[in-house]
Tab-separated table of C-alpha atoms and ligand atoms in Angstrom:
chain	number	residue	atom	x	y	z
A	1450	MET	CA	-12.400	8.967	35.828
A	1451	SER	CA	-13.073	7.710	32.371
A	1452	THR	CA	-10.780	8.684	29.535
A	1453	PHE	CA	-13.907	9.010	27.432
A	1454	ASP	CA	-15.742	11.613	29.460
A	1455	ASN	CA	-18.937	11.380	27.506
A	1456	ALA	CA	-18.986	7.566	27.483
A	1457	THR	CA	-22.440	7.326	28.991
A	1458	ALA	CA	-25.117	6.707	26.405
A	1459	ASP	CA	-28.323	8.441	27.396
A	1460	ARG	CA	-30.230	6.185	25.055
A	1461	PRO	CA	-30.558	2.464	25.803
A	1462	ILE	CA	-28.594	-0.094	23.840
A	1463	GLY	CA	-30.859	-2.708	22.267
A	1464	LEU	CA	-31.182	-5.985	24.167
A	1465	THR	CA	-28.901	-4.730	26.938
A	1466	ALA	CA	-31.300	-3.316	29.550
A	1467	PRO	CA	-32.242	-5.396	32.623
A	1468	SER	CA	-35.052	-7.687	31.536
A	1469	GLY	CA	-36.788	-8.381	34.843
A	1470	ILE	CA	-36.562	-12.073	33.984
A	1471	ASP	CA	-35.027	-14.580	36.382
A	1472	ARG	CA	-33.814	-17.431	34.198
A	1473	ALA	CA	-34.291	-19.798	37.163
A	1474	ALA	CA	-31.786	-22.249	35.697
A	1475	HIS	CA	-32.042	-24.574	38.704
A	1476	HIS	CA	-35.482	-25.701	37.450
A	1477	ARG	CA	-34.302	-26.794	34.013
A	1478	LEU	CA	-33.647	-30.410	34.978
A	1479	ASP	CA	-36.727	-30.748	37.202
A	1480	GLU	CA	-39.309	-32.346	34.914
A	1481	ALA	CA	-42.058	-32.315	37.563
A	1482	TRP	CA	-41.552	-28.598	38.208
A	1483	LEU	CA	-41.455	-27.857	34.484
A	1484	ALA	CA	-44.681	-29.804	33.882
A	1485	ALA	CA	-46.447	-27.919	36.685
A	1486	ALA	CA	-45.074	-24.583	35.442
A	1487	TRP	CA	-46.177	-25.378	31.891
A	1488	SER	CA	-49.776	-26.119	32.900
A	1489	HIS	CA	-50.150	-23.165	35.264
A	1490	PRO	CA	-52.874	-20.764	34.018
A	1491	THR	CA	-50.673	-17.661	34.220
A	1492	THR	CA	-47.854	-19.199	32.171
A	1493	ARG	CA	-47.158	-17.436	28.872
A	1494	VAL	CA	-45.861	-19.044	25.707
A	1495	PHE	CA	-44.675	-17.846	22.324
A	1496	VAL	CA	-43.526	-19.703	19.229
A	1497	VAL	CA	-40.079	-19.201	17.735
A	1498	SER	CA	-39.438	-20.470	14.216
A	1499	GLY	CA	-36.533	-19.712	11.933
A	1500	GLY	CA	-35.452	-16.825	14.136
A	1501	GLN	CA	-38.870	-15.206	14.006
A	1502	ALA	CA	-41.728	-14.727	16.444
A	1503	LEU	CA	-45.098	-12.994	16.210
A	1504	ILE	CA	-45.188	-9.445	17.507
A	1505	ASP	CA	-48.209	-7.253	18.001
A	1506	ASP	CA	-49.015	-3.622	18.691
A	1507	THR	CA	-50.269	-2.713	22.139
A	1508	PRO	CA	-53.145	-0.287	22.787
A	1509	GLU	CA	-50.575	2.033	24.414
A	1510	GLY	CA	-48.636	2.354	21.163
A	1511	GLY	CA	-45.866	-0.105	22.017
A	1512	THR	CA	-44.993	-3.518	20.635
A	1513	GLU	CA	-45.027	-6.856	22.419
A	1514	LEU	CA	-44.426	-10.516	21.765
A	1515	LEU	CA	-47.675	-12.270	20.999
A	1516	MET	CA	-47.970	-14.738	23.864
A	1517	THR	CA	-50.700	-17.170	24.780
A	1518	PRO	CA	-51.562	-19.361	27.772
A	1519	SER	CA	-49.995	-22.799	27.442
A	1520	PHE	CA	-53.345	-24.555	26.885
A	1521	GLU	CA	-53.597	-22.689	23.580
A	1522	ALA	CA	-50.122	-23.854	22.560
A	1523	PRO	CA	-50.148	-27.596	21.833
A	1524	LEU	CA	-46.832	-29.346	22.362
A	1525	THR	CA	-46.999	-31.770	19.460
A	1526	GLU	CA	-43.782	-32.032	17.452
A	1527	THR	CA	-42.192	-29.058	19.102
A	1528	HIS	CA	-39.300	-28.340	21.414
A	1529	ARG	CA	-40.074	-26.482	24.608
A	1530	TYR	CA	-37.620	-23.980	26.039
A	1531	PHE	CA	-38.068	-22.730	29.603
A	1532	LEU	CA	-36.926	-19.089	29.615
A	1533	GLY	CA	-37.579	-17.998	33.203
A	1534	THR	CA	-39.987	-16.215	35.504
A	1535	ASP	CA	-40.768	-12.565	36.115
A	1536	GLU	CA	-41.163	-10.714	39.399
A	1537	LYS	CA	-44.878	-11.580	39.494
A	1538	GLY	CA	-44.123	-15.297	39.220
A	1539	VAL	CA	-45.277	-15.639	35.611
A	1540	ARG	CA	-43.347	-18.416	33.846
A	1541	TYR	CA	-42.299	-17.997	30.221
A	1542	PHE	CA	-41.737	-20.692	27.636
A	1543	ALA	CA	-40.886	-20.642	23.954
A	1544	LEU	CA	-41.951	-23.406	21.604
A	1545	GLN	CA	-39.686	-24.094	18.668
A	1546	LYS	CA	-41.790	-25.106	15.669
A	1547	ASP	CA	-41.320	-25.589	11.956
A	1548	SER	CA	-43.521	-22.581	11.268
A	1549	LEU	CA	-45.197	-19.744	13.111
A	1550	PRO	CA	-48.887	-20.182	13.989
A	1551	GLY	CA	-51.527	-18.513	11.866
A	1552	ARG	CA	-52.117	-14.922	12.810
A	1553	MET	CA	-54.555	-14.801	15.654
A	1554	ASP	CA	-55.436	-11.178	15.249
A	1555	GLN	CA	-55.018	-8.679	12.498
A	1556	SER	CA	-52.160	-6.588	13.734
A	1557	ALA	CA	-49.888	-9.507	14.722
A	1558	ARG	CA	-47.001	-10.063	12.349
A	1559	PRO	CA	-43.858	-12.183	12.126
A	1560	ALA	CA	-40.591	-10.449	12.899
A	1561	GLY	CA	-36.961	-11.402	13.257
A	1562	LEU	CA	-34.913	-10.209	16.182
A	1563	ARG	CA	-33.221	-7.386	14.237
A	1564	GLU	CA	-36.614	-5.741	13.775
A	1565	ALA	CA	-38.315	-6.904	16.968
A	1566	GLY	CA	-35.319	-6.025	19.130
A	1567	MET	CA	-35.779	-2.351	18.295
A	1568	LEU	CA	-39.517	-2.408	19.023
A	1569	LEU	CA	-39.965	-4.683	22.028
A	1570	GLY	CA	-39.507	-3.661	25.654
A	1571	PRO	CA	-36.632	-5.109	27.694
A	1572	ARG	CA	-38.591	-8.125	28.968
A	1573	ASP	CA	-39.908	-9.286	25.607
A	1574	GLY	CA	-36.645	-8.437	23.817
A	1575	ALA	CA	-34.699	-10.564	26.283
A	1576	LEU	CA	-37.178	-13.452	26.025
A	1577	MET	CA	-36.975	-13.418	22.244
A	1578	ALA	CA	-33.165	-13.123	22.184
A	1579	HIS	CA	-32.931	-16.105	24.556
A	1580	ALA	CA	-35.306	-18.208	22.447
A	1581	VAL	CA	-33.691	-17.277	19.125
A	1582	ALA	CA	-30.212	-18.035	20.509
A	1583	LEU	CA	-31.368	-21.456	21.740
A	1584	GLU	CA	-33.072	-22.217	18.439
A	1585	ASN	CA	-29.969	-21.289	16.443
A	1586	TRP	CA	-27.776	-23.438	18.666
A	1587	GLN	CA	-30.178	-26.406	18.592
A	1588	ARG	CA	-30.385	-26.262	14.824
A	1589	LEU	CA	-26.604	-26.357	14.375
A	1590	HIS	CA	-25.788	-28.932	17.066
A	1591	ARG	CA	-27.940	-31.924	16.256
A	1592	PHE	CA	-24.928	-34.226	16.205
A	1593	CYS	CA	-22.395	-34.958	18.914
A	1594	SER	CA	-19.063	-33.225	18.329
A	1595	ARG	CA	-17.313	-36.067	20.198
A	1596	CYS	CA	-18.693	-39.171	18.508
A	1597	GLY	CA	-20.896	-37.962	15.659
A	1598	GLU	CA	-24.126	-39.591	16.838
A	1599	ARG	CA	-27.409	-37.729	17.146
A	1600	THR	CA	-27.995	-35.576	20.229
A	1601	VAL	CA	-31.324	-35.006	21.971
A	1602	ILE	CA	-32.652	-31.903	23.669
A	1603	ALA	CA	-32.534	-31.747	27.485
A	1604	ALA	CA	-32.703	-29.242	30.348
A	1605	ALA	CA	-35.686	-27.429	28.844
A	1606	GLY	CA	-33.681	-26.476	25.768
A	1607	HIS	CA	-30.339	-25.669	27.418
A	1608	ILE	CA	-28.445	-28.941	26.908
A	1609	ARG	CA	-28.089	-31.361	24.030
A	1610	ARG	CA	-27.212	-34.826	25.251
A	1611	CYS	CA	-25.588	-37.594	23.245
A	1612	GLN	CA	-27.288	-40.904	23.897
A	1613	ALA	CA	-24.372	-42.848	22.409
A	1614	CYS	CA	-21.442	-41.496	24.439
A	1615	GLY	CA	-23.212	-39.536	27.169
A	1616	ALA	CA	-21.595	-36.192	26.323
A	1617	GLU	CA	-23.519	-33.097	27.297
A	1618	HIS	CA	-23.277	-30.101	24.990
A	1619	TYR	CA	-24.096	-26.592	26.152
A	1620	PRO	CA	-25.203	-23.562	24.139
A	1621	ARG	CA	-22.210	-21.647	22.879
A	1622	THR	CA	-21.740	-17.907	22.778
A	1623	ASP	CA	-19.034	-16.478	20.561
A	1624	PRO	CA	-17.528	-13.194	21.794
A	1625	ALA	CA	-17.126	-10.480	19.185
A	1626	VAL	CA	-15.666	-7.010	19.678
A	1627	ILE	CA	-17.034	-3.830	18.155
A	1628	MET	CA	-15.226	-0.559	18.677
A	1629	LEU	CA	-15.246	3.097	17.878
A	1630	VAL	CA	-11.657	4.289	17.470
A	1631	THR	CA	-10.804	7.955	17.918
A	1632	ASP	CA	-7.507	9.741	17.237
A	1633	ASP	CA	-5.642	12.583	18.950
A	1634	GLN	CA	-7.809	15.128	17.108
A	1635	ASP	CA	-10.913	13.366	18.475
A	1636	ARG	CA	-11.942	12.184	15.032
A	1637	ALA	CA	-13.759	8.842	14.688
A	1638	LEU	CA	-12.596	5.993	12.474
A	1639	LEU	CA	-15.406	4.530	10.394
A	1640	GLY	CA	-15.024	1.808	7.801
A	1641	ARG	CA	-16.884	0.356	4.869
A	1642	GLN	CA	-17.109	-3.400	4.514
A	1643	VAL	CA	-16.607	-4.699	1.005
A	1644	HIS	CA	-20.168	-6.049	0.672
A	1645	TRP	CA	-21.960	-3.052	2.187
A	1646	PRO	CA	-24.130	-0.748	0.102
A	1647	GLU	CA	-22.569	2.503	-1.009
A	1648	GLY	CA	-22.519	5.198	1.642
A	1649	ARG	CA	-22.670	2.846	4.588
A	1650	PHE	CA	-19.861	3.390	7.094
A	1651	SER	CA	-19.746	2.041	10.615
A	1652	THR	CA	-17.513	0.950	13.458
A	1653	LEU	CA	-15.007	-1.840	12.973
A	1654	ALA	CA	-15.785	-5.247	14.483
A	1655	GLY	CA	-14.538	-8.805	14.590
A	1656	PHE	CA	-14.437	-12.073	16.493
A	1657	VAL	CA	-12.267	-12.795	19.488
A	1658	GLU	CA	-9.816	-15.563	18.640
A	1659	PRO	CA	-8.831	-18.534	20.832
A	1660	GLY	CA	-6.285	-17.638	23.487
A	1661	GLU	CA	-6.839	-13.912	23.127
A	1662	SER	CA	-8.137	-11.279	25.546
A	1663	ILE	CA	-10.905	-9.002	24.349
A	1664	GLU	CA	-8.540	-5.995	24.610
A	1665	GLN	CA	-6.051	-7.804	22.381
A	1666	ALA	CA	-8.856	-8.631	19.965
A	1667	VAL	CA	-9.811	-4.949	19.686
A	1668	ALA	CA	-6.240	-3.938	18.866
A	1669	ARG	CA	-5.722	-6.819	16.426
A	1670	GLU	CA	-8.966	-6.253	14.523
A	1671	VAL	CA	-8.386	-2.510	14.170
A	1672	PHE	CA	-4.849	-3.099	12.918
A	1673	GLU	CA	-5.872	-5.925	10.549
A	1674	GLU	CA	-8.788	-4.054	9.025
A	1675	ALA	CA	-7.551	-0.455	9.006
A	1676	GLY	CA	-3.809	-0.623	9.732
A	1677	VAL	CA	-4.319	1.625	12.770
A	1678	THR	CA	-2.531	0.869	16.039
A	1679	VAL	CA	-4.629	1.088	19.190
A	1680	ALA	CA	-3.106	2.596	22.328
A	1681	GLU	CA	-6.001	2.445	24.747
A	1682	VAL	CA	-9.189	0.396	25.034
A	1683	GLU	CA	-12.191	1.046	27.239
A	1684	TYR	CA	-15.196	-1.240	27.603
A	1685	VAL	CA	-18.643	0.356	27.228
A	1686	ALA	CA	-21.389	-2.274	27.128
A	1687	SER	CA	-22.341	-5.647	25.679
A	1688	GLN	CA	-25.255	-6.842	23.612
A	1689	PRO	CA	-26.514	-10.352	22.854
A	1690	TRP	CA	-26.197	-10.897	19.133
A	1691	PRO	CA	-27.626	-14.325	18.316
A	1692	PHE	CA	-26.964	-14.162	14.569
A	1693	PRO	CA	-26.332	-17.019	15.114
A	1694	SER	CA	-24.516	-17.065	18.456
A	1695	SER	CA	-22.466	-13.960	19.213
A	1696	LEU	CA	-22.092	-11.670	22.157
A	1697	MET	CA	-21.124	-8.170	21.021
A	1698	LEU	CA	-18.684	-6.431	23.355
A	1699	GLY	CA	-18.612	-2.704	22.698
A	1700	PHE	CA	-15.532	-0.528	23.220
A	1701	MET	CA	-14.196	2.964	22.765
A	1702	ALA	CA	-10.564	2.844	21.674
A	1703	ARG	CA	-7.860	5.453	21.213
A	1704	ALA	CA	-5.542	5.228	18.213
A	1705	GLY	CA	-1.780	5.466	18.679
A	1706	ALA	CA	-1.404	7.119	15.270
A	1707	SER	CA	-3.776	8.300	12.566
A	1708	GLU	CA	-2.305	6.664	9.477
A	1709	ILE	CA	-4.777	4.312	7.760
A	1710	ASN	CA	-3.922	1.258	5.713
A	1711	VAL	CA	-7.043	-0.795	4.944
A	1712	ASP	CA	-6.799	-4.527	4.328
A	1713	GLY	CA	-8.978	-4.328	1.186
A	1714	GLU	CA	-10.489	-7.728	1.967
A	1715	GLU	CA	-12.913	-7.107	4.800
A	1716	ILE	CA	-12.718	-3.326	4.774
A	1717	GLU	CA	-12.764	-1.491	1.475
A	1718	GLU	CA	-12.347	2.011	2.833
A	1719	ALA	CA	-11.782	3.605	6.242
A	1720	ARG	CA	-11.784	7.293	7.075
A	1721	TRP	CA	-11.374	9.626	10.010
A	1722	PHE	CA	-14.374	11.881	10.541
A	1723	SER	CA	-14.594	14.965	12.710
A	1724	ARG	CA	-18.070	15.628	14.073
A	1725	GLU	CA	-18.481	18.475	11.608
A	1726	GLU	CA	-17.381	16.294	8.686
A	1727	LEU	CA	-19.770	13.526	9.685
A	1728	THR	CA	-22.655	15.966	10.120
A	1729	ALA	CA	-21.980	17.364	6.652
A	1730	ALA	CA	-21.667	13.878	5.157
A	1731	PHE	CA	-25.032	12.883	6.644
A	1732	ALA	CA	-26.633	16.076	5.334
A	1733	SER	CA	-25.290	15.635	1.796
A	1734	GLY	CA	-26.248	11.955	1.715
A	1735	GLU	CA	-22.632	10.905	1.173
A	1736	ILE	CA	-22.796	8.827	4.358
A	1737	LEU	CA	-25.895	6.919	5.475
A	1738	PRO	CA	-26.684	7.358	9.163
A	1739	PRO	CA	-26.152	4.055	10.964
A	1740	PHE	CA	-29.436	2.394	11.654
A	1741	GLY	CA	-30.505	-0.755	13.377
A	1742	LEU	CA	-30.314	-2.743	16.538
A	1743	SER	CA	-26.538	-2.951	16.672
A	1744	ILE	CA	-24.532	-1.296	19.419
A	1745	ALA	CA	-22.509	0.350	16.602
A	1746	ALA	CA	-24.901	3.288	16.346
A	1747	ARG	CA	-24.766	3.835	20.118
A	1748	LEU	CA	-20.956	3.825	20.149
A	1749	ILE	CA	-20.881	6.431	17.390
A	1750	GLU	CA	-23.494	8.454	19.241
A	1751	ILE	CA	-21.446	8.469	22.450
A	1752	TRP	CA	-18.627	10.166	20.536
A	1753	TYR	CA	-20.945	12.302	18.388
A	1754	GLY	CA	-22.499	13.738	21.538
A	1755	LYS	CA	-26.090	13.793	20.347
A	1756	PRO	CA	-28.554	11.461	18.608
A	1757	LEU	CA	-27.593	10.543	15.062
A	1758	PRO	CA	-29.938	11.595	12.262
A	1759	LYS	CA	-32.450	8.987	11.244
A	1760	PRO	CA	-32.155	7.368	7.807
A	1761	GLY	CA	-34.181	9.292	5.285
A	1762	GLY	CA	-33.197	12.612	6.807
A	1763	ALA	CA	-36.092	12.925	9.253
A	1764	ALA	CA	-34.031	14.195	12.148
B	3001	ZN	ZN1	-21.486	-38.602	21.484
């Protein structure tokens, strides 16, 4: 049985739900298959540019990626990423371009993943996260890290190959840990980063270092940032976080002691909140309710036991 009895979020975590997309990686090196898939009439394509894509409202009140058949998406001067197929056999591609296409209908609008990830369904959110992650990686890995020569795109966007030394470079994903720490009075530890606006408190987070387990990273980050020792760590869920290339690993953690000693560099202030104290701080406006795509709000909500108030007080 879980130490954290209520550690089951009843609300989905952004970009974490099953997408229904089979990435079908075995097709990535098959140029003939890719060409046939590209020209198939049911194939759907969207453009990714600078981390943005066009999204549009649906008649049902939802939001979707604006996708077109491939014949409406010319390939000139673009990179083509094959993203996978769905259960109906529809193939999905993203085109990386220097700019988004002109708006094809009035309600379509450009959006980054932080906004779109909260609005799109699991399929479109996963497609966009995949495309944005590839674009970020492509942009930052144009040169070979072995010999310094230019690399070229291969494997439908999933490899960069060096034509000088033959090295193949694969997209990287950097693990980061994000954790809600509670103490023996079941209070939650929330911190304020130095550059955050006043009133914003959230979970602590940080990158996993080389040669370190994720559990060790949780304990190290909490101690570095807040001076709190961690006695127990329990994994909750993960979330792709391609800003530019992270994977967020979410944890609940139990503190060994409640004394706080903030580092003052990353974290300016950290405090223990009981549920009642946090509720009162939200109501008075002293603390801004966490908002956004990040798993942070879900971790806090698991402990809080009910949905957090929405920013602006409309809860
Ligand atoms: Zn090279």
